[in-house]
XYZ file of N, CA, C and O in Angstrom:
700
model
N 46.846 69.771 73.083
C 47.896 70.590 73.678
C 48.405 71.561 72.620
O 48.915 71.148 71.582
N 48.252 72.853 72.865
C 48.752 73.850 71.911
C 50.245 74.027 72.090
O 50.812 73.592 73.091
N 50.876 74.676 71.113
C 52.314 74.941 71.213
C 52.632 75.752 72.453
O 53.615 75.509 73.148
N 51.776 76.747 72.779
C 51.980 77.596 73.950
C 51.891 76.762 75.229
O 52.723 76.882 76.121
N 50.868 75.881 75.306
C 50.716 75.036 76.491
C 51.910 74.098 76.640
O 52.384 73.851 77.737
N 52.388 73.561 75.511
C 53.532 72.665 75.560
C 54.771 73.400 76.064
O 55.515 72.896 76.883
N 54.988 74.632 75.566
C 56.142 75.414 75.996
C 56.083 75.722 77.491
O 57.092 75.645 78.176
N 54.897 76.073 77.976
C 54.759 76.361 79.399
C 55.080 75.108 80.207
O 55.832 75.143 81.176
N 54.579 73.964 79.776
C 54.833 72.700 80.472
C 56.302 72.312 80.427
O 56.820 71.697 81.350
N 57.013 72.676 79.362
C 58.430 72.316 79.226
C 59.337 73.378 79.838
O 60.543 73.247 79.790
N 58.761 74.438 80.378
C 59.579 75.474 80.995
C 60.076 76.511 80.009
O 61.000 77.240 80.310
N 59.472 76.588 78.810
C 59.928 77.522 77.794
C 59.326 78.913 77.925
O 59.775 79.839 77.274
N 58.289 79.100 78.769
C 57.671 80.410 78.964
C 57.593 80.666 80.464
O 57.146 79.815 81.231
N 58.051 81.872 80.865
C 58.026 82.166 82.301
C 56.630 82.621 82.724
O 55.712 82.702 81.919
N 56.467 82.945 84.006
C 55.152 83.303 84.544
C 54.620 84.620 83.990
O 53.445 84.917 84.113
N 55.479 85.425 83.336
C 55.015 86.667 82.703
C 54.632 86.445 81.249
O 54.262 87.358 80.547
N 54.754 85.203 80.772
C 54.398 84.901 79.395
C 55.536 85.141 78.413
O 55.315 85.147 77.208
N 56.763 85.350 78.913
C 57.897 85.598 78.044
C 58.654 84.303 77.768
O 58.815 83.464 78.656
N 59.111 84.158 76.537
C 59.873 82.979 76.150
C 61.230 83.007 76.834
O 61.934 84.011 76.797
N 61.599 81.933 77.489
C 62.915 81.838 78.120
C 63.862 81.098 77.181
O 63.437 80.456 76.236
N 65.157 81.178 77.453
C 66.155 80.550 76.596
C 66.442 79.114 77.029
O 67.572 78.698 77.134
N 65.405 78.374 77.286
C 65.546 76.982 77.660
C 65.978 76.181 76.444
O 65.466 76.389 75.360
N 66.904 75.273 76.657
C 67.288 74.394 75.561
C 66.467 73.123 75.644
O 65.997 72.729 76.704
N 66.323 72.500 74.505
C 65.580 71.265 74.394
C 66.474 70.207 73.775
O 67.547 70.507 73.266
N 66.021 68.981 73.794
C 66.729 67.885 73.148
C 65.808 67.310 72.087
O 64.620 67.094 72.337
N 66.362 67.101 70.891
C 65.604 66.496 69.797
C 66.419 65.385 69.178
O 67.637 65.473 69.112
N 65.745 64.384 68.707
C 66.394 63.336 67.934
C 66.449 63.791 66.479
O 65.484 64.357 65.960
N 67.604 63.548 65.854
C 67.778 63.903 64.452
C 68.246 62.664 63.706
O 69.162 61.974 64.144
N 67.604 62.387 62.593
C 68.013 61.277 61.719
C 68.842 61.875 60.594
O 68.437 62.847 59.965
N 70.016 61.291 60.361
C 70.914 61.840 59.342
C 71.766 60.733 58.728
O 71.848 59.626 59.254
N 72.388 61.055 57.631
C 73.308 60.131 56.977
C 72.603 59.116 56.107
O 71.393 58.907 56.198
N 73.386 58.496 55.260
C 72.859 57.500 54.331
C 72.289 56.294 55.067
O 71.291 55.715 54.652
N 72.915 55.924 56.180
C 72.428 54.778 56.953
C 71.306 55.159 57.917
O 70.866 54.344 58.717
N 70.872 56.399 57.843
C 69.727 56.909 58.609
C 69.897 56.703 60.109
O 68.979 56.315 60.817
N 71.103 56.976 60.612
C 71.339 56.871 62.045
C 70.618 58.021 62.751
O 70.384 59.059 62.159
N 70.263 57.805 63.998
C 69.620 58.875 64.751
C 70.410 59.120 66.024
O 70.987 58.205 66.611
N 70.430 60.387 66.404
C 71.195 60.808 67.572
C 70.471 61.981 68.216
O 69.763 62.726 67.547
N 70.690 62.168 69.504
C 70.072 63.276 70.231
C 70.955 64.517 70.137
O 72.167 64.422 70.274
N 70.324 65.679 69.904
C 71.020 66.956 69.784
C 70.328 67.999 70.645
O 69.105 67.975 70.799
N 71.124 68.928 71.180
C 70.548 70.090 71.868
C 69.943 71.003 70.822
O 70.445 71.115 69.708
N 68.891 71.684 71.211
C 68.147 72.509 70.265
C 67.611 73.743 70.982
O 67.077 73.642 72.079
N 67.748 74.904 70.352
C 67.174 76.139 70.896
C 65.812 76.433 70.290
O 65.163 77.393 70.652
N 65.402 75.614 69.357
C 64.168 75.869 68.608
C 63.045 74.986 69.141
O 62.907 73.850 68.730
N 62.252 75.507 70.042
C 61.157 74.725 70.611
C 60.080 74.447 69.574
O 59.276 73.556 69.739
N 60.077 75.216 68.472
C 59.062 75.029 67.442
C 59.503 74.025 66.379
O 58.859 73.865 65.368
N 60.603 73.341 66.594
C 61.096 72.341 65.643
C 60.244 71.087 65.740
O 60.465 70.237 66.587
N 59.276 70.998 64.881
C 58.397 69.837 64.878
C 59.094 68.678 64.170
O 60.115 68.853 63.505
N 58.545 67.508 64.329
C 59.070 66.328 63.655
C 59.054 66.561 62.151
O 58.088 67.084 61.601
N 60.151 66.211 61.487
C 60.233 66.386 60.036
C 60.894 67.677 59.607
O 60.991 67.966 58.416
N 61.381 68.480 60.548
C 62.049 69.738 60.224
C 63.473 69.452 59.757
O 64.195 68.696 60.387
N 63.871 70.056 58.648
C 65.246 69.900 58.159
C 66.162 70.820 58.947
O 65.852 71.999 59.139
N 67.291 70.272 59.405
C 68.230 71.028 60.228
C 69.659 70.792 59.751
O 69.958 69.798 59.098
N 70.530 71.729 60.108
C 71.965 71.602 59.857
C 72.596 71.258 61.199
O 72.344 71.937 62.196
N 73.411 70.200 61.213
C 73.999 69.712 62.458
C 75.504 69.562 62.315
O 76.020 69.455 61.209
N 76.189 69.571 63.452
C 77.618 69.264 63.470
C 77.755 67.910 64.151
O 77.407 67.758 65.313
N 78.253 66.944 63.394
C 78.462 65.605 63.933
C 79.960 65.395 64.125
O 80.756 66.271 63.789
N 80.327 64.238 64.619
C 81.747 63.944 64.766
C 82.425 63.821 63.405
O 83.640 63.914 63.303
N 81.651 63.649 62.334
C 82.206 63.531 60.985
C 82.442 64.889 60.340
O 83.421 65.086 59.650
N 81.492 65.807 60.520
C 81.571 67.114 59.859
C 80.239 67.835 60.034
O 79.415 67.422 60.827
N 80.039 68.866 59.233
C 78.743 69.544 59.191
C 77.865 68.758 58.226
O 78.287 68.432 57.120
N 76.666 68.435 58.660
C 75.784 67.599 57.860
C 74.355 68.113 58.000
O 74.096 69.072 58.722
N 73.446 67.480 57.318
C 72.035 67.843 57.413
C 71.260 66.627 57.900
O 71.711 65.488 57.771
N 70.110 66.900 58.486
C 69.287 65.810 58.985
C 67.851 66.267 59.130
O 67.503 67.412 58.812
N 67.026 65.368 59.625
C 65.607 65.631 59.821
C 65.248 65.291 61.254
O 65.606 64.202 61.741
N 64.562 66.205 61.922
C 64.156 65.948 63.303
C 63.085 64.868 63.331
O 62.270 64.756 62.411
N 63.119 64.064 64.392
C 62.081 63.051 64.591
C 61.575 63.183 66.020
O 62.337 63.394 66.947
N 60.291 63.105 66.170
C 59.700 63.241 67.495
C 59.564 64.700 67.910
O 59.766 65.618 67.130
N 59.214 64.893 69.156
C 59.025 66.235 69.708
C 60.207 66.601 70.594
O 60.836 65.736 71.185
N 60.500 67.915 70.715
C 61.572 68.328 71.626
C 61.187 68.028 73.074
O 60.026 68.117 73.438
N 62.185 67.654 73.864
C 61.962 67.417 75.288
C 62.916 68.303 76.075
O 63.952 68.714 75.564
N 62.563 68.595 77.301
C 63.396 69.458 78.131
C 64.738 68.789 78.423
O 64.839 67.568 78.523
N 65.761 69.608 78.560
C 67.118 69.133 78.831
C 67.223 68.649 80.263
O 66.678 69.260 81.179
N 67.942 67.551 80.455
C 68.255 67.068 81.799
C 69.761 67.237 82.004
O 70.492 67.571 81.077
N 70.228 66.987 83.198
C 71.661 67.128 83.495
C 72.528 66.242 82.609
O 73.620 66.628 82.212
N 72.063 65.049 82.279
C 72.866 64.129 81.467
C 72.971 64.577 80.003
O 73.812 64.076 79.270
N 72.151 65.535 79.580
C 72.155 66.006 78.193
C 73.140 67.143 77.945
O 73.303 67.587 76.814
N 73.801 67.626 78.971
C 74.635 68.826 78.866
C 75.747 68.707 77.830
O 76.141 69.697 77.221
N 76.266 67.523 77.579
C 77.389 67.353 76.668
C 76.973 66.949 75.251
O 77.827 66.622 74.432
N 75.686 66.953 74.973
C 75.222 66.592 73.632
C 75.641 67.651 72.616
O 75.737 68.833 72.949
N 75.856 67.245 71.350
C 76.123 68.247 70.313
C 74.852 69.052 70.048
O 73.750 68.614 70.400
N 75.004 70.225 69.427
C 73.857 71.095 69.171
C 73.448 71.099 67.709
O 74.283 70.918 66.823
N 72.168 71.324 67.499
C 71.693 71.605 66.147
C 72.203 73.001 65.819
O 71.990 73.937 66.587
N 72.915 73.146 64.715
C 73.482 74.452 64.361
C 72.405 75.457 64.021
O 72.423 76.587 64.487
N 71.456 75.015 63.167
C 70.389 75.930 62.751
C 69.349 75.156 61.961
O 69.586 74.012 61.554
N 68.216 75.789 61.770
C 67.213 75.226 60.877
C 67.718 75.393 59.451
O 68.390 76.382 59.132
N 67.421 74.447 58.581
C 67.859 74.532 57.189
C 67.079 75.637 56.469
O 65.866 75.752 56.631
N 67.793 76.443 55.704
C 67.162 77.512 54.925
C 66.757 76.969 53.556
O 67.109 75.846 53.190
N 66.054 77.793 52.791
C 65.692 77.397 51.422
C 66.950 77.133 50.597
O 66.994 76.201 49.797
N 67.982 77.946 50.800
C 69.247 77.748 50.084
C 69.878 76.410 50.462
O 70.381 75.678 49.603
N 69.840 76.072 51.761
C 70.367 74.785 52.224
C 69.615 73.628 51.568
O 70.224 72.647 51.128
N 68.296 73.745 51.506
C 67.483 72.682 50.910
C 67.818 72.504 49.433
O 67.834 71.382 48.921
N 68.113 73.606 48.745
C 68.536 73.532 47.342
C 69.866 72.815 47.201
O 70.061 71.999 46.289
N 70.795 73.108 48.106
C 72.105 72.441 48.099
C 71.936 70.946 48.373
O 72.540 70.107 47.695
N 71.102 70.615 49.346
C 70.856 69.213 49.695
C 70.277 68.460 48.505
O 70.710 67.354 48.167
N 69.304 69.080 47.830
C 68.692 68.446 46.652
C 69.729 68.238 45.548
O 69.780 67.179 44.917
N 70.594 69.220 45.329
C 71.656 69.113 44.319
C 72.626 67.982 44.671
O 73.019 67.195 43.805
N 72.984 67.890 45.938
C 73.889 66.824 46.389
C 73.263 65.461 46.132
O 73.890 64.571 45.561
N 72.007 65.291 46.532
C 71.361 63.986 46.435
C 71.027 63.592 45.001
O 71.162 62.428 44.626
N 70.580 64.541 44.198
C 70.114 64.210 42.857
C 71.197 64.220 41.792
O 71.035 63.577 40.762
N 72.268 64.951 42.010
C 73.285 65.048 40.976
C 74.651 64.556 41.437
O 75.211 63.628 40.855
N 75.190 65.160 42.484
C 76.552 64.835 42.898
C 76.701 63.382 43.315
O 77.617 62.698 42.866
N 75.826 62.902 44.197
C 75.967 61.535 44.685
C 75.803 60.507 43.567
O 76.503 59.498 43.543
N 74.913 60.751 42.635
C 74.740 59.829 41.500
C 76.006 59.759 40.661
O 76.445 58.683 40.260
N 76.579 60.913 40.387
C 77.797 60.964 39.580
C 78.959 60.297 40.320
O 79.736 59.543 39.729
N 79.080 60.558 41.621
C 80.158 59.972 42.427
C 80.015 58.452 42.516
O 81.010 57.723 42.438
N 78.789 57.971 42.649
C 78.526 56.533 42.696
C 78.934 55.878 41.378
O 79.639 54.861 41.364
N 78.524 56.473 40.286
C 78.848 55.944 38.958
C 80.357 55.915 38.717
O 80.904 54.924 38.228
N 81.032 56.993 39.070
C 82.479 57.089 38.884
C 83.200 56.036 39.712
O 84.116 55.353 39.217
N 82.806 55.850 40.950
C 83.452 54.870 41.821
C 83.200 53.452 41.315
O 84.112 52.620 41.318
N 81.981 53.165 40.866
C 81.679 51.837 40.325
C 82.558 51.540 39.111
O 83.062 50.422 38.957
N 82.764 52.542 38.281
C 83.618 52.378 37.102
C 85.060 52.069 37.534
O 85.703 51.164 36.993
N 85.576 52.801 38.531
C 86.936 52.570 39.019
C 87.079 51.174 39.631
O 88.102 50.504 39.447
N 86.053 50.710 40.355
C 86.078 49.376 40.968
C 86.177 48.310 39.878
O 86.961 47.359 39.993
N 85.388 48.485 38.795
C 85.449 47.535 37.683
C 86.824 47.545 37.019
O 87.397 46.497 36.739
N 87.354 48.747 36.777
C 88.661 48.862 36.123
C 89.775 48.238 36.961
O 90.702 47.638 36.424
N 89.698 48.394 38.282
C 90.725 47.850 39.181
C 90.450 46.394 39.563
O 91.245 45.778 40.277
N 89.303 45.874 39.105
C 88.902 44.487 39.370
C 88.924 44.166 40.874
O 89.453 43.138 41.303
N 88.350 45.064 41.643
C 88.292 44.866 43.096
C 87.093 43.983 43.453
O 86.003 44.162 42.901
N 87.273 43.038 44.387
C 86.176 42.140 44.775
C 85.244 42.800 45.800
O 85.161 42.398 46.957
N 84.562 43.839 45.364
C 83.660 44.557 46.259
C 82.481 45.083 45.453
O 82.570 45.274 44.237
N 81.371 45.309 46.144
C 80.175 45.857 45.504
C 79.801 47.157 46.213
O 79.618 47.161 47.436
N 79.723 48.225 45.465
C 79.396 49.523 46.040
C 77.912 49.567 46.387
O 77.056 49.237 45.564
N 77.596 49.963 47.617
C 76.211 50.010 48.076
C 75.650 51.430 48.061
O 74.451 51.632 47.917
N 76.514 52.434 48.222
C 76.036 53.804 48.239
C 77.155 54.779 48.512
O 78.270 54.387 48.866
N 76.839 56.048 48.331
C 77.803 57.109 48.616
C 77.090 58.206 49.388
O 75.909 58.457 49.177
N 77.819 58.815 50.291
C 77.279 59.919 51.082
C 78.203 61.120 50.923
O 79.373 61.065 51.265
N 77.665 62.179 50.358
C 78.397 63.427 50.165
C 77.976 64.335 51.320
O 76.831 64.773 51.378
N 78.880 64.584 52.249
C 78.521 65.380 53.418
C 78.188 66.813 53.010
O 78.752 67.350 52.055
N 77.287 67.432 53.750
C 76.808 68.773 53.434
C 77.946 69.782 53.322
O 77.945 70.646 52.455
N 78.943 69.648 54.172
C 80.073 70.581 54.156
C 80.946 70.395 52.920
O 81.734 71.273 52.580
N 80.838 69.245 52.268
C 81.615 68.973 51.063
C 83.042 68.544 51.331
O 83.804 68.317 50.401
N 83.411 68.401 52.602
C 84.808 68.073 52.896
C 85.074 66.576 53.011
O 86.193 66.175 53.295
N 84.054 65.751 52.758
C 84.277 64.304 52.825
C 83.221 63.569 52.007
O 82.052 63.952 51.991
N 83.678 62.501 51.348
C 82.776 61.559 50.687
C 82.937 60.219 51.390
O 84.056 59.779 51.637
N 81.818 59.592 51.710
C 81.852 58.289 52.362
C 81.227 57.278 51.403
O 80.058 57.423 51.017
N 82.016 56.273 51.007
C 81.543 55.221 50.117
C 81.294 53.968 50.949
O 82.157 53.534 51.715
N 80.098 53.382 50.809
C 79.714 52.171 51.528
C 79.782 51.002 50.558
O 79.290 51.093 49.433
N 80.420 49.912 50.995
C 80.565 48.766 50.102
C 80.358 47.457 50.841
O 80.434 47.389 52.066
N 80.081 46.418 50.061
C 79.945 45.060 50.571
C 81.049 44.216 49.966
O 81.397 44.393 48.797
N 81.581 43.308 50.756
C 82.606 42.401 50.275
C 82.665 41.192 51.192
O 82.519 41.328 52.404
N 82.903 40.046 50.602
C 83.007 38.808 51.378
C 84.331 38.721 52.124
O 84.431 38.061 53.134
N 85.359 39.363 51.582
C 86.685 39.272 52.202
C 87.324 40.653 52.267
O 86.770 41.630 51.782
N 88.506 40.712 52.864
C 89.235 41.983 52.957
C 89.622 42.473 51.576
O 90.004 41.690 50.714
N 89.540 43.781 51.395
C 89.860 44.379 50.105
C 90.915 45.463 50.316
O 90.774 46.302 51.215
N 91.951 45.430 49.503
C 92.953 46.492 49.536
C 92.485 47.589 48.569
O 92.669 47.491 47.359
N 91.847 48.610 49.118
C 91.276 49.654 48.272
C 92.073 50.958 48.343
O 91.565 52.022 47.990
N 93.321 50.879 48.766
C 94.132 52.097 48.907
C 94.271 52.848 47.583
O 94.173 54.071 47.538
N 94.496 52.127 46.480
C 94.633 52.779 45.179
C 93.305 53.427 44.759
O 93.295 54.520 44.199
N 92.207 52.776 45.049
C 90.887 53.338 44.756
C 90.689 54.651 45.514
O 90.237 55.646 44.951
N 91.047 54.667 46.795
C 90.916 55.876 47.611
C 91.781 57.002 47.038
O 91.344 58.148 46.938
N 93.002 56.663 46.622
C 93.887 57.687 46.030
C 93.276 58.276 44.767
O 93.299 59.497 44.560
N 92.730 57.423 43.917
C 92.117 57.896 42.663
C 90.878 58.750 42.933
O 90.674 59.777 42.290
N 90.058 58.325 43.880
C 88.861 59.103 44.229
C 89.248 60.455 44.816
O 88.649 61.484 44.481
N 90.258 60.466 45.675
C 90.717 61.732 46.271
C 91.281 62.653 45.202
O 91.060 63.868 45.233
N 91.993 62.088 44.252
C 92.548 62.883 43.148
C 91.416 63.457 42.278
O 91.452 64.612 41.881
N 90.400 62.653 42.032
C 89.280 63.075 41.190
C 88.430 64.147 41.861
O 88.086 65.151 41.247
N 88.095 63.945 43.137
C 87.150 64.845 43.824
C 87.820 65.870 44.735
O 87.132 66.740 45.264
N 89.115 65.773 44.924
C 89.869 66.730 45.741
C 89.235 66.945 47.121
O 89.020 68.078 47.558
N 88.921 65.834 47.762
C 88.354 65.876 49.100
C 88.722 64.585 49.831
O 89.255 63.660 49.227
N 88.441 64.541 51.123
C 88.735 63.331 51.896
C 87.772 62.220 51.495
O 86.581 62.465 51.253
N 88.296 61.016 51.451
C 87.507 59.843 51.076
C 87.532 58.855 52.230
O 88.571 58.597 52.822
N 86.366 58.320 52.539
C 86.264 57.290 53.565
C 85.533 56.102 52.958
O 84.509 56.273 52.287
N 86.063 54.922 53.156
C 85.430 53.697 52.677
C 84.923 52.935 53.899
O 85.670 52.732 54.855
N 83.644 52.518 53.869
C 83.069 51.779 54.995
C 82.446 50.497 54.498
O 81.568 50.515 53.638
N 82.927 49.398 55.057
C 82.341 48.111 54.719
C 81.085 47.926 55.554
O 81.095 48.157 56.767
N 79.996 47.538 54.909
C 78.732 47.331 55.609
C 78.277 45.895 55.419
O 78.725 45.204 54.512
N 77.366 45.473 56.264
C 76.809 44.129 56.177
C 75.434 44.142 55.523
O 74.929 45.180 55.102
N 74.825 42.986 55.480
C 73.524 42.829 54.826
C 72.437 43.670 55.512
O 71.569 44.232 54.843
N 72.487 43.779 56.841
C 71.474 44.584 57.544
C 71.572 46.054 57.170
O 70.568 46.722 56.958
N 72.812 46.547 57.115
C 73.000 47.944 56.721
C 72.538 48.176 55.291
O 71.943 49.195 54.973
N 72.810 47.215 54.407
C 72.396 47.347 53.020
C 70.875 47.399 52.939
O 70.316 48.168 52.171
N 70.200 46.597 53.751
C 68.733 46.602 53.756
C 68.200 47.973 54.184
O 67.186 48.443 53.677
N 68.902 48.639 55.103
C 68.494 49.980 55.548
C 68.630 51.007 54.431
O 67.930 52.011 54.434
N 69.547 50.775 53.512
C 69.748 51.717 52.412
C 68.575 51.711 51.439
O 68.365 52.671 50.717
N 67.828 50.619 51.398
C 66.731 50.488 50.431
C 65.495 51.195 50.834
O 65.156 51.810 51.633
């Protein structure tokens, strides 16, 4: 099945051979926990593995498409949309976030946890693409009062901080 044949079958090309503005639905995997969600997409050529910029309920983030686009049904009308395909500049920012910023943020938070003697183990950090939030994932056997840690992290990074307790299954997904 060629791309043209697929588009015709999905309703993306009219009988005159012109591309129509049909929307599609694609699954996108995003976030440190590699969650996947369905998004509306105007890009019928978005093959599996395409880097995209998305708006989630958390903020603007980046993700990777999985699977092939499918035609929109009535129940898909309220899905969030893929904002755009990631550009070379976006990919550079993503690489910088993953290779430098997140490592530094993880190290800094681990140091603060040790200094405050908190009974928790940091599992990972997620620096959202928009830069307006850091999400720290941790494991703990019991409840932890991490309010002072959040204040210190917010003071250090001048952004919103979210702490999420995860279980053993989530930790296994991080590996």
